């Protein structure tokens, strides 16, 4: 059957063909990494695409939606904007709206955020003793969005077996694919 | 777009706290068309106060917000609204501040695509009085 054919294929491939396929695979991975790095440079954000992890911005964004960010240095932070920020010391990006800003003449700004779907502002989420966010806490400003697409990463996170299965299938496909 | 306000300030700890009541009459449009086209899922409307103080060159505080879903009436006719959120200044910059500008803006949330922020035309300038109110019923 097909499983035996696959094994047969594998054994018949000589070393040269295997190296070729591995290089092909490496090239695909490198190109993907380059595109990602390119996006980081072009948008100015360390994480230009993020997945919404919670329901705190419903009904606008739901868990699994994808957000596209920019983080240009000269872009001023203004009330009403949707920012993605990280609390100092924690790795999880939070997507909420700016509800208050106080900006000095020299451009130093401190601001407060709140999720649309939350009753209270984010002060409880900030670090102990921290009352405001600053520019350095911002990962980016939400400029565009696609619904549902990010669900794949959430599923891969919650069900690691799914992630390994997916990687195994992808790996097998690339290694065994014949170029005519 | 028209807003109507009366207000007074009260000291809390060491920062000024302003109280604002307002009316909003607005018709949200996209140029001349209805704002709710096939790719608009909802609008996030917010009323923000913008002003300058000695401490800070620019301050913006969101006083009130509302989510308007596709299918809701894009015309607003609200009277005697109180601000949803506390209007604290970072310091004492509200007392005697003659130039607080209230603007209505909205974030368009599409079904998919760009997330624009639009500021409505028409804004109202509000002066705060020079003295604090010592008692008030809110």
Coordinates of C-alpha atoms in Angstrom, one line a residue:
Chain A
X1 CA 0.0 0.0 0.0
X2 CA 1.0 3.7 0.2
X3 CA 2.9 3.3 3.5
X4 CA 5.2 0.7 1.9
X5 CA 5.7 2.9 -1.1
X6 CA 6.8 5.7 1.2
X7 CA 9.4 3.4 2.8
X8 CA 10.5 2.2 -0.5
X9 CA 11.0 5.8 -1.7
X10 CA 13.1 6.6 1.4
X11 CA 15.4 3.7 0.9
X12 CA 15.8 4.3 -2.8
X13 CA 16.8 8.0 -2.4
X14 CA 20.5 8.1 -2.4
X15 CA 22.6 10.4 -0.2
X16 CA 22.8 13.2 -2.8
X17 CA 19.1 13.4 -3.1
X18 CA 18.7 13.5 0.7
X19 CA 21.2 16.3 1.0
X20 CA 19.4 18.2 -1.7
X21 CA 16.1 17.8 0.0
X22 CA 17.6 18.9 3.4
X23 CA 19.1 22.0 1.8
X24 CA 15.7 22.7 0.2
X25 CA 14.1 22.5 3.6
X26 CA 16.8 24.7 5.1
X27 CA 16.2 27.3 2.4
X28 CA 12.5 27.4 3.1
X29 CA 13.1 27.9 6.8
X30 CA 15.7 30.7 6.2
X31 CA 13.4 32.5 3.8
X32 CA 10.6 32.4 6.3
X33 CA 13.0 33.8 9.0
X34 CA 14.2 36.5 6.7
X35 CA 10.6 37.6 5.9
X36 CA 9.9 37.7 9.6
X37 CA 13.0 39.8 10.3
X38 CA 12.2 42.0 7.4
X39 CA 8.7 42.6 8.9
X40 CA 10.4 43.5 12.3
X41 CA 12.5 46.1 10.5
X42 CA 9.8 47.6 8.4
X43 CA 7.2 47.9 11.2
X44 CA 9.6 48.9 13.9
X45 CA 8.0 46.4 16.2
X46 CA 9.7 43.4 17.9
X47 CA 6.6 41.4 17.3
X48 CA 4.7 42.7 14.2
X49 CA 2.1 40.0 14.3
X50 CA 0.4 39.0 17.5
X51 CA -2.4 36.7 18.4
X52 CA -5.2 38.0 20.7
X53 CA -5.1 35.7 23.8
X54 CA -8.0 37.0 25.9
X55 CA -11.5 38.3 25.6
X56 CA -10.8 41.6 27.2
X57 CA -11.3 43.5 24.0
X58 CA -14.5 41.9 22.9
X59 CA -16.6 42.4 20.9
X60 CA -13.9 44.0 18.7
X61 CA -11.3 41.2 19.1
X62 CA -11.7 37.6 20.2
X63 CA -9.3 35.0 21.3
X64 CA -7.5 33.7 18.2
X65 CA -7.7 36.9 16.1
X66 CA -4.5 38.1 14.5
X67 CA -3.3 41.7 14.9
X68 CA -0.8 43.6 12.7
X69 CA 1.3 46.1 14.6
X70 CA 3.6 49.0 13.8
X71 CA 5.8 50.7 16.3
X72 CA 7.3 53.8 14.6
X73 CA 9.3 55.9 17.1
X74 CA 7.8 59.1 15.9
X75 CA 4.2 57.9 16.1
X76 CA 2.6 59.7 19.0
X77 CA 0.6 57.7 21.5
X78 CA -2.9 59.2 21.7
X79 CA -6.1 58.4 23.6
X80 CA -8.3 55.8 21.8
X81 CA -5.4 53.9 20.2
X82 CA -5.1 50.2 20.6
X83 CA -1.7 49.3 21.9
X84 CA 0.0 46.0 22.6
X85 CA 2.3 46.2 25.6
X86 CA 4.2 44.0 28.0
X87 CA 4.3 44.5 31.7
X88 CA 7.9 44.8 32.9
X89 CA 9.1 41.3 33.8
X90 CA 6.4 39.5 32.1
X91 CA 6.4 38.0 28.6
X92 CA 2.7 38.1 27.7
X93 CA 1.7 40.8 25.3
X94 CA -1.6 42.5 26.3
X95 CA -3.8 44.2 23.8
X96 CA -5.8 47.1 25.3
X97 CA -6.9 50.7 24.6
X98 CA -5.2 53.9 25.7
X99 CA -7.6 55.9 27.8
X100 CA -5.4 58.6 29.4
X101 CA -2.2 60.2 28.4
X102 CA 0.0 62.9 30.0
X103 CA 2.8 64.1 27.7
X104 CA 5.5 66.5 28.6
X105 CA 6.9 69.1 26.2
X106 CA 10.1 67.0 25.7
X107 CA 7.9 64.1 24.4
X108 CA 8.1 62.0 27.6
X109 CA 4.7 60.3 27.9
X110 CA 2.9 58.3 30.5
X111 CA -0.4 56.6 29.8
X112 CA -3.1 54.4 31.1
X113 CA -4.8 51.5 29.4
X114 CA -8.0 49.5 29.7
X115 CA -9.6 46.6 27.9
X116 CA -12.9 47.6 26.3
X117 CA -14.6 44.6 27.9
X118 CA -13.1 45.2 31.4
X119 CA -14.9 47.2 34.1
X120 CA -11.7 48.8 35.4
X121 CA -8.5 50.1 34.0
X122 CA -5.2 48.1 33.8
X123 CA -3.5 49.5 36.9
X124 CA -4.1 46.1 38.6
X125 CA -2.2 44.4 35.7
X126 CA 0.9 46.7 35.9
X127 CA 3.9 46.0 38.1
X128 CA 3.6 46.6 41.8
X129 CA 3.7 50.3 42.4
X130 CA 3.5 51.1 38.7
X131 CA 0.7 53.5 37.9
X132 CA 1.5 54.3 34.2
X133 CA 2.9 52.7 31.1
X134 CA 5.7 54.3 29.1
X135 CA 6.8 54.1 25.5
X136 CA 9.3 51.5 26.3
X137 CA 6.5 49.1 27.4
X138 CA 4.9 49.3 24.0
X139 CA 5.4 46.4 21.6
X140 CA 3.3 48.2 18.9
X141 CA 0.1 49.9 17.8
X142 CA -2.7 47.8 16.3
X143 CA -3.1 48.9 12.7
X144 CA -4.9 46.0 11.1
X145 CA -6.6 42.7 12.0
X146 CA -7.7 39.4 10.7
X147 CA -10.2 37.3 12.6
X148 CA -9.7 33.6 13.6
X149 CA -6.4 33.1 11.8
X150 CA -4.4 33.1 15.0
X151 CA -6.3 30.2 16.4
X152 CA -3.7 27.8 15.0
X153 CA -1.0 29.1 17.4
X154 CA -3.4 28.9 20.3
X155 CA -4.2 25.3 19.5
X156 CA -0.5 24.5 19.1
X157 CA 0.1 26.0 22.5
X158 CA -2.7 24.2 24.3
X159 CA -2.1 20.9 22.6
X160 CA 1.6 20.3 22.1
X161 CA 0.9 16.9 20.5
X162 CA -0.8 18.7 17.7
X163 CA 2.2 20.9 17.2
X164 CA 4.6 17.9 16.9
X165 CA 2.2 16.1 14.6
X166 CA 2.0 19.2 12.4
X167 CA 5.8 19.5 12.3
X168 CA 6.3 15.8 11.6
X169 CA 3.8 16.0 8.6
X170 CA 5.5 19.2 7.3
X171 CA 8.9 17.7 7.7
X172 CA 7.9 14.4 5.9
X173 CA 6.3 16.4 3.1
X174 CA 9.3 18.5 2.4
X175 CA 11.8 15.7 2.6
X176 CA 9.9 13.4 0.4
X177 CA 8.6 15.9 -2.2
X178 CA 10.0 15.2 -5.7
X179 CA 10.8 18.1 -8.0
X180 CA 9.9 17.1 -11.5
Chain B
X1 CA -22.0 67.4 16.2
X2 CA -22.8 69.4 19.3
X3 CA -21.9 69.1 22.9
X4 CA -23.2 71.0 25.9
X5 CA -21.4 71.1 29.2
X6 CA -21.4 72.4 32.8
X7 CA -18.8 71.5 35.3
X8 CA -16.8 72.1 38.4
X9 CA -13.6 70.8 39.9
X10 CA -12.9 69.1 43.2
X11 CA -9.6 68.3 44.9
X12 CA -8.9 64.6 45.6
X13 CA -5.7 63.8 47.4
X14 CA -3.4 66.1 45.5
X15 CA -4.8 65.9 42.0
X16 CA -7.6 67.8 40.4
X17 CA -10.8 65.9 39.6
X18 CA -13.1 67.3 37.1
X19 CA -16.8 66.6 36.7
X20 CA -18.4 67.1 33.4
X21 CA -21.9 66.6 32.2
X22 CA -22.7 66.7 28.5
X23 CA -25.1 66.2 25.7
X24 CA -24.1 64.6 22.4
X25 CA -25.9 65.0 19.2
X26 CA -24.0 63.2 16.4
X27 CA -24.5 61.5 13.1
X28 CA -21.6 59.1 12.3
X29 CA -20.9 59.1 8.6
X30 CA -18.2 58.0 6.3
X31 CA -17.9 61.1 4.1
X32 CA -21.5 61.2 2.8
X33 CA -22.2 57.5 3.1
X34 CA -23.5 55.5 6.1
X35 CA -20.5 54.4 8.2
X36 CA -21.7 50.8 8.5
X37 CA -20.7 49.3 5.1
X38 CA -20.1 45.6 4.5
X39 CA -16.7 45.6 6.2
X40 CA -17.6 47.5 9.3
X41 CA -18.2 45.2 12.3
X42 CA -18.6 47.9 15.0
X43 CA -17.5 51.3 16.1
X44 CA -15.8 52.1 19.4
X45 CA -16.9 55.7 20.1
X46 CA -15.2 57.7 22.8
X47 CA -15.4 61.3 24.1
X48 CA -12.0 62.6 25.1
X49 CA -10.9 65.8 26.8
X50 CA -7.7 67.4 25.6
X51 CA -5.9 70.2 27.4
X52 CA -2.5 71.6 28.4
X53 CA -1.3 72.2 31.9
X54 CA 1.8 73.6 33.5
X55 CA 2.9 70.0 34.3
X56 CA 2.2 68.4 31.0
X57 CA 2.2 69.9 27.5
X58 CA -0.5 67.5 26.3
X59 CA -3.2 65.7 28.3
X60 CA -5.9 63.5 26.9
X61 CA -8.5 61.8 29.1
X62 CA -11.3 59.5 27.8
X63 CA -14.4 60.5 29.6
X64 CA -17.0 58.3 28.0
X65 CA -17.2 55.5 25.5
X66 CA -19.7 53.4 23.7
X67 CA -19.7 50.4 21.4
X68 CA -21.9 50.7 18.4
X69 CA -22.6 47.5 16.5
X70 CA -23.5 47.1 12.9
X71 CA -27.2 47.5 12.8
X72 CA -27.4 50.1 15.6
X73 CA -28.6 53.5 14.8
X74 CA -25.6 55.7 13.8
X75 CA -27.3 58.8 15.2
X76 CA -26.7 59.7 18.8
X77 CA -29.0 61.9 20.8
X78 CA -27.8 61.7 24.4
X79 CA -28.6 64.2 27.1
X80 CA -27.3 64.9 30.5
X81 CA -24.6 62.3 30.4
X82 CA -22.1 62.0 33.2
X83 CA -18.6 61.0 32.4
X84 CA -18.0 57.2 32.8
X85 CA -14.5 57.5 34.0
X86 CA -12.9 59.8 36.6
X87 CA -11.5 62.9 35.1
X88 CA -8.3 63.1 37.1
X89 CA -5.5 65.4 36.1
X90 CA -1.9 64.6 36.7
X91 CA -1.5 67.4 39.1
X92 CA -3.6 70.5 39.6
X93 CA -4.0 71.6 36.0
X94 CA -7.8 71.7 35.8
X95 CA -8.4 74.6 38.2
X96 CA -8.8 77.7 36.2
X97 CA -8.0 76.0 32.9
X98 CA -10.0 77.8 30.3
X99 CA -9.3 75.6 27.4
X100 CA -10.4 72.0 27.7
X101 CA -11.5 70.6 24.3
X102 CA -13.9 67.8 24.1
X103 CA -13.9 65.7 20.9
X104 CA -15.9 62.7 19.8
X105 CA -13.8 60.1 18.0
X106 CA -14.3 56.5 16.9
X107 CA -12.3 53.5 16.1
X108 CA -13.7 51.6 13.1
X109 CA -13.4 47.8 13.6
X110 CA -13.6 46.0 10.3
X111 CA -14.6 42.4 9.7
X112 CA -11.0 42.2 8.5
X113 CA -8.5 44.8 7.6
X114 CA -7.2 48.2 8.7
X115 CA -8.2 49.7 12.1
X116 CA -8.6 53.4 11.5
X117 CA -9.2 56.0 14.2
X118 CA -11.4 58.9 13.1
X119 CA -12.0 62.2 14.8
X120 CA -15.4 63.7 14.4
X121 CA -15.8 67.2 13.1
X122 CA -17.1 69.6 15.7
X123 CA -15.6 70.0 19.1
X124 CA -16.5 72.0 22.2
X125 CA -14.2 74.0 24.4
X126 CA -14.9 73.9 28.1
X127 CA -13.6 76.2 30.8
X128 CA -13.1 75.0 34.3
X129 CA -13.8 77.5 37.1
X130 CA -11.1 79.0 39.2
X131 CA -12.3 77.6 42.5
X132 CA -13.0 74.2 43.9
X133 CA -16.4 73.0 44.9
X134 CA -16.2 71.8 48.5
X135 CA -19.5 69.9 48.4
X136 CA -21.4 68.4 45.6
X137 CA -23.9 65.8 44.9
X138 CA -23.0 63.7 42.0

